[in-house]
Backbone as a printed PyTorch tensor [residue, N CA C, xyz], in Angstrom:
tensor([[[  0.8340,  -1.1810,   0.0000],
         [  0.0000,   0.0000,   0.0000],
         [  0.8790,   1.2450,   0.0000]],

        [[  0.5320,   2.2170,  -0.8040],
         [  1.2440,   3.4930,  -0.7840],
         [  0.9470,   4.1960,   0.5310]],

        [[  1.9410,   4.8900,   1.0760],
         [  1.7670,   5.5170,   2.3830],
         [  2.2500,   6.9540,   2.3940]],

        [[  1.7580,   7.6980,   3.3930],
         [  2.3050,   9.0030,   3.7430],
         [  3.1200,   8.7990,   5.0020]],

        [[  4.2520,   9.4650,   5.1070],
         [  5.1270,   9.3430,   6.2640],
         [  4.9220,  10.5570,   7.1560]],

        [[  4.6380,  10.3020,   8.4220],
         [  4.4010,  11.3730,   9.3820],
         [  5.3330,  11.1550,  10.5570]],

        [[  5.9840,  12.2140,  11.0070],
         [  6.8290,  12.1050,  12.1960],
         [  6.2930,  13.0620,  13.2460]],

        [[  6.0460,  12.5350,  14.4340],
         [  5.5240,  13.3280,  15.5410],
         [  6.4470,  13.1840,  16.7360]],

        [[  6.5530,  14.2210,  17.5350],
         [  7.2670,  14.1400,  18.8000],
         [  6.2370,  14.3640,  19.8940]],

        [[  5.8540,  13.2940,  20.6000],
         [  4.8130,  13.4190,  21.6210],
         [  5.2910,  14.2160,  22.8190]],

        [[  4.3440,  14.7680,  23.5500],
         [  4.6360,  15.5150,  24.7660],
         [  4.5730,  14.5660,  25.9580]],

        [[  5.1170,  14.9780,  27.0720],
         [  4.9840,  14.1960,  28.2990],
         [  6.1260,  13.2370,  28.5080]],

        [[  5.7940,  12.0420,  28.9700],
         [  6.7820,  11.0440,  29.3840],
         [  7.8180,  10.7510,  28.3030]],

        [[  7.3900,  10.7000,  27.0450],
         [  8.2990,  10.3480,  25.9610],
         [  8.7210,  11.5810,  25.1630]],

        [[  8.6400,  12.7360,  25.7880],
         [  8.9870,  13.9800,  25.1160],
         [ 10.3920,  13.8900,  24.5250]],

        [[ 10.5090,  14.2910,  23.2900],
         [ 11.7950,  14.2530,  22.6230],
         [ 12.0550,  12.9670,  21.8630]],

        [[ 11.2310,  11.9610,  22.0530],
         [ 11.3760,  10.6930,  21.3370],
         [ 10.3980,  10.6740,  20.1780]],

        [[ 10.8860,  10.8330,  18.9530],
         [  9.9580,  10.8950,  17.8240],
         [  9.2810,   9.5570,  17.5410]],

        [[  8.0660,   9.6490,  17.0610],
         [  7.3260,   8.4900,  16.5860],
         [  7.1110,   8.6920,  15.0940]],

        [[  7.4420,   7.6850,  14.3100],
         [  7.2800,   7.7600,  12.8590],
         [  6.1300,   6.8420,  12.4750]],

        [[  5.1860,   7.3810,  11.7060],
         [  3.9750,   6.6460,  11.3480],
         [  3.8340,   6.6260,   9.8330]],

        [[  3.6260,   5.4300,   9.2770],
         [  3.3220,   5.2640,   7.8580],
         [  1.8250,   5.0210,   7.7580]],

        [[  1.1000,   5.9460,   7.1320],
         [ -0.3510,   5.8320,   7.0010],
         [ -0.6840,   5.4600,   5.5640]],

        [[ -1.4320,   4.3650,   5.4080],
         [ -1.8450,   3.9180,   4.0830],
         [ -2.7950,   4.9380,   3.4710]],

        [[ -2.4860,   5.3820,   2.2540],
         [ -3.3770,   6.3090,   1.5550],
         [ -4.7190,   5.6550,   1.2650]],

        [[ -4.7010,   4.3940,   0.9040],
         [ -5.9290,   3.6900,   0.5420],
         [ -6.7860,   3.3710,   1.7640]],

        [[ -6.1550,   2.8940,   2.8350],
         [ -6.8980,   2.4800,   4.0240],
         [ -7.1550,   3.6240,   4.9960]],

        [[ -6.4110,   4.7250,   4.8580],
         [ -6.4730,   5.8490,   5.7980],
         [ -6.2590,   5.3480,   7.2240]],

        [[ -5.2200,   4.5200,   7.3710],
         [ -4.9360,   3.8730,   8.6530],
         [ -3.4370,   3.6020,   8.7400]],

        [[ -2.8500,   3.7380,   9.9330],
         [ -1.4170,   3.4410,  10.0600],
         [ -1.1330,   1.9670,   9.8080]],

        [[ -0.1210,   1.6710,   8.9780],
         [  0.2550,   0.2740,   8.7690],
         [  1.6470,  -0.0250,   9.3220]],

        [[  2.3680,   1.0360,   9.7370],
         [  3.6520,   0.8360,  10.4160],
         [  3.8840,   2.0160,  11.3500]],

        [[  4.3550,   1.7040,  12.5670],
         [  4.6630,   2.7310,  13.5590],
         [  5.9960,   2.3780,  14.2040]],

        [[  6.9070,   3.3380,  14.2540],
         [  8.1970,   3.1540,  14.9230],
         [  8.3330,   4.2120,  16.0050]],

        [[  8.7810,   3.7920,  17.1880],
         [  8.9470,   4.7140,  18.2950],
         [ 10.1000,   4.2570,  19.1710]],

        [[ 10.6490,   5.1780,  19.9290],
         [ 11.6990,   4.8560,  20.8880],
         [ 11.1880,   5.2030,  22.2770]],

        [[ 11.2680,   4.2400,  23.1850],
         [ 10.8400,   4.4510,  24.5640],
         [ 12.0440,   4.2890,  25.4800]],

        [[ 11.8280,   4.4770,  26.7580],
         [ 12.9050,   4.2790,  27.7270],
         [ 13.3870,   2.8360,  27.7240]],

        [[ 12.5170,   1.9050,  27.3350],
         [ 12.8600,   0.4860,  27.3010],
         [ 13.5210,   0.0610,  25.9870]],

        [[ 13.4970,   0.9010,  24.9770],
         [ 14.0980,   0.5630,  23.6930],
         [ 13.1990,   0.9190,  22.5260]],

        [[ 13.5260,   0.3910,  21.3530],
         [ 12.7540,   0.6620,  20.1380],
         [ 11.5120,  -0.2150,  20.0760]],

        [[ 10.4390,   0.3800,  19.5700],
         [  9.1790,  -0.3360,  19.3900],
         [  8.7710,  -0.1780,  17.9320]],

        [[  8.4700,  -1.2900,  17.2670],
         [  8.0060,  -1.2570,  15.8810],
         [  6.7430,  -2.0960,  15.7870]],

        [[  5.6850,  -1.5150,  15.2220],
         [  4.4390,  -2.2410,  14.9980],
         [  4.1610,  -2.1980,  13.4980]],

        [[  4.0100,  -3.3730,  12.8910],
         [  3.7720,  -3.4710,  11.4520],
         [  2.5560,  -4.3630,  11.2120]],

        [[  1.6120,  -3.8690,  10.4100],
         [  0.4930,  -4.7020,   9.9760],
         [  0.9230,  -5.4130,   8.7040]],

        [[  0.7650,  -6.7280,   8.6660],
         [  1.1410,  -7.5250,   7.4970],
         [ -0.0570,  -8.3300,   7.0190]],

        [[  0.0390,  -8.8190,   5.8050],
         [ -1.0010,  -9.6710,   5.2180],
         [ -2.3840,  -9.0300,   5.3200]],

        [[ -2.4560,  -7.7590,   4.9760],
         [ -3.7280,  -7.0370,   5.0250],
         [ -4.6000,  -7.5200,   3.8810]],

        [[ -5.8040,  -7.9360,   4.2020],
         [ -6.7500,  -8.4100,   3.1950],
         [ -7.9990,  -7.5460,   3.2500]],

        [[ -8.3700,  -7.0350,   2.0960],
         [ -9.5820,  -6.2290,   2.0190],
         [-10.7510,  -7.1430,   1.6840]],

        [[-11.7350,  -7.1570,   2.5510],
         [-12.9230,  -7.9810,   2.3340],
         [-14.1640,  -7.1540,   2.6250]],

        [[-15.2340,  -7.5340,   2.0100],
         [-16.5240,  -6.9020,   2.2970],
         [-17.3330,  -7.8540,   3.1690]],

        [[-17.9000,  -7.2970,   4.2160],
         [-18.7280,  -8.0790,   5.1260],
         [-20.1330,  -7.5110,   5.1180]],

        [[-21.0760,  -8.3560,   5.4340],
         [-22.4550,  -7.8980,   5.4860],
         [-22.6300,  -6.9630,   6.6790]],

        [[-23.4140,  -5.9190,   6.4760],
         [-23.6120,  -4.9020,   7.4970],
         [-24.1110,  -5.4900,   8.8090]],

        [[-24.9880,  -6.4690,   8.7670],
         [-25.5370,  -7.0300,  10.0020],
         [-24.4760,  -7.7290,  10.8470]],

        [[-23.3130,  -8.0030,  10.2850],
         [-22.2250,  -8.5990,  11.0580],
         [-21.6730,  -7.6230,  12.0870]],

        [[-21.9830,  -6.3450,  11.9270],
         [-21.4150,  -5.3110,  12.7830],
         [-22.4880,  -4.4940,  13.4940]],

        [[-23.5060,  -5.1470,  13.9900],
         [-24.5550,  -4.4670,  14.7430],
         [-24.0240,  -4.0760,  16.1190]],

        [[-24.2690,  -2.8380,  16.5190],
         [-23.8440,  -2.3920,  17.8410],
         [-24.7800,  -2.9510,  18.9070]],

        [[-24.2480,  -3.3290,  20.0600],
         [-25.1080,  -3.7960,  21.1470],
         [-26.0360,  -2.6730,  21.6090]],

        [[-27.1800,  -3.0170,  22.1660],
         [-28.1560,  -2.0090,  22.5900],
         [-27.6100,  -1.1100,  23.6960]],

        [[-26.6500,  -1.5970,  24.4780],
         [-26.0900,  -0.7890,  25.5680],
         [-24.7890,  -0.0730,  25.1700]],

        [[-24.5230,   0.0030,  23.8700],
         [-23.3080,   0.6520,  23.3690],
         [-23.2880,   2.1260,  23.7460]],

        [[-22.1350,   2.5940,  24.2330],
         [-21.9320,   4.0090,  24.5230],
         [-20.6320,   4.4530,  23.8770]],

        [[-20.6890,   5.5240,  23.1190],
         [-19.4880,   6.0570,  22.4840],
         [-18.7080,   6.8740,  23.5110]],

        [[-17.3860,   6.6390,  23.5760],
         [-16.5390,   7.4140,  24.4700],
         [-15.4490,   8.0850,  23.6490]],

        [[-14.8520,   9.1070,  24.2060],
         [-13.7630,   9.8120,  23.5550],
         [-12.4770,   9.4900,  24.2910]],

        [[-11.4920,   9.0080,  23.5510],
         [-10.1980,   8.6850,  24.1460],
         [ -9.3220,   9.9350,  24.1410]],

        [[ -8.5620,  10.1480,  25.2090],
         [ -7.6370,  11.2910,  25.1940],
         [ -6.5820,  11.0720,  24.1210]],

        [[ -6.2110,  12.1340,  23.4550],
         [ -5.2350,  12.0260,  22.3660],
         [ -3.8470,  11.8100,  22.9390]],

        [[ -3.1740,  10.7570,  22.4830],
         [ -1.8160,  10.4820,  22.9260],
         [ -0.8130,  11.3560,  22.1730]],

        [[ -1.1450,  11.6690,  20.9420],
         [ -0.2380,  12.4530,  20.1070],
         [ -1.0350,  13.5860,  19.4660]],

        [[ -1.0860,  14.7520,  20.1060],
         [ -1.8830,  15.8610,  19.5710],
         [ -1.5590,  16.1390,  18.1130]],

        [[ -2.6150,  16.3700,  17.3330],
         [ -2.4480,  16.7030,  15.9290],
         [ -2.4520,  15.5170,  15.0010]],

        [[ -2.3580,  14.2940,  15.5150],
         [ -2.3050,  13.1090,  14.6570],
         [ -3.5910,  12.9580,  13.8580]],

        [[ -4.7500,  13.2590,  14.4660],
         [ -6.0180,  13.0780,  13.7640],
         [ -6.2230,  14.1060,  12.6590]],

        [[ -5.4210,  15.1420,  12.6350],
         [ -5.5530,  16.1690,  11.6060],
         [ -4.8480,  15.8010,  10.3210]],

        [[ -4.1500,  14.6750,  10.3030],
         [ -3.3760,  14.2800,   9.1300],
         [ -4.2580,  13.5790,   8.1300]]])
């Protein structure tokens, strides 16, 4: 998948440690993330991505579903 490369430097505990994100243009989703933490390097890669169509009823929300907002770990990432 073709990707856009984004580099962010998060604030807080990992301040100064850049995170590099490869976002798939087609999927609009990160397919590779590289970061450095106090414990060492972290790399997350999605492999063997298969695009499939599923029937809508396979994804029915439960009746007690509640949408929540997660705090942003990396400000500005959603604007990309």
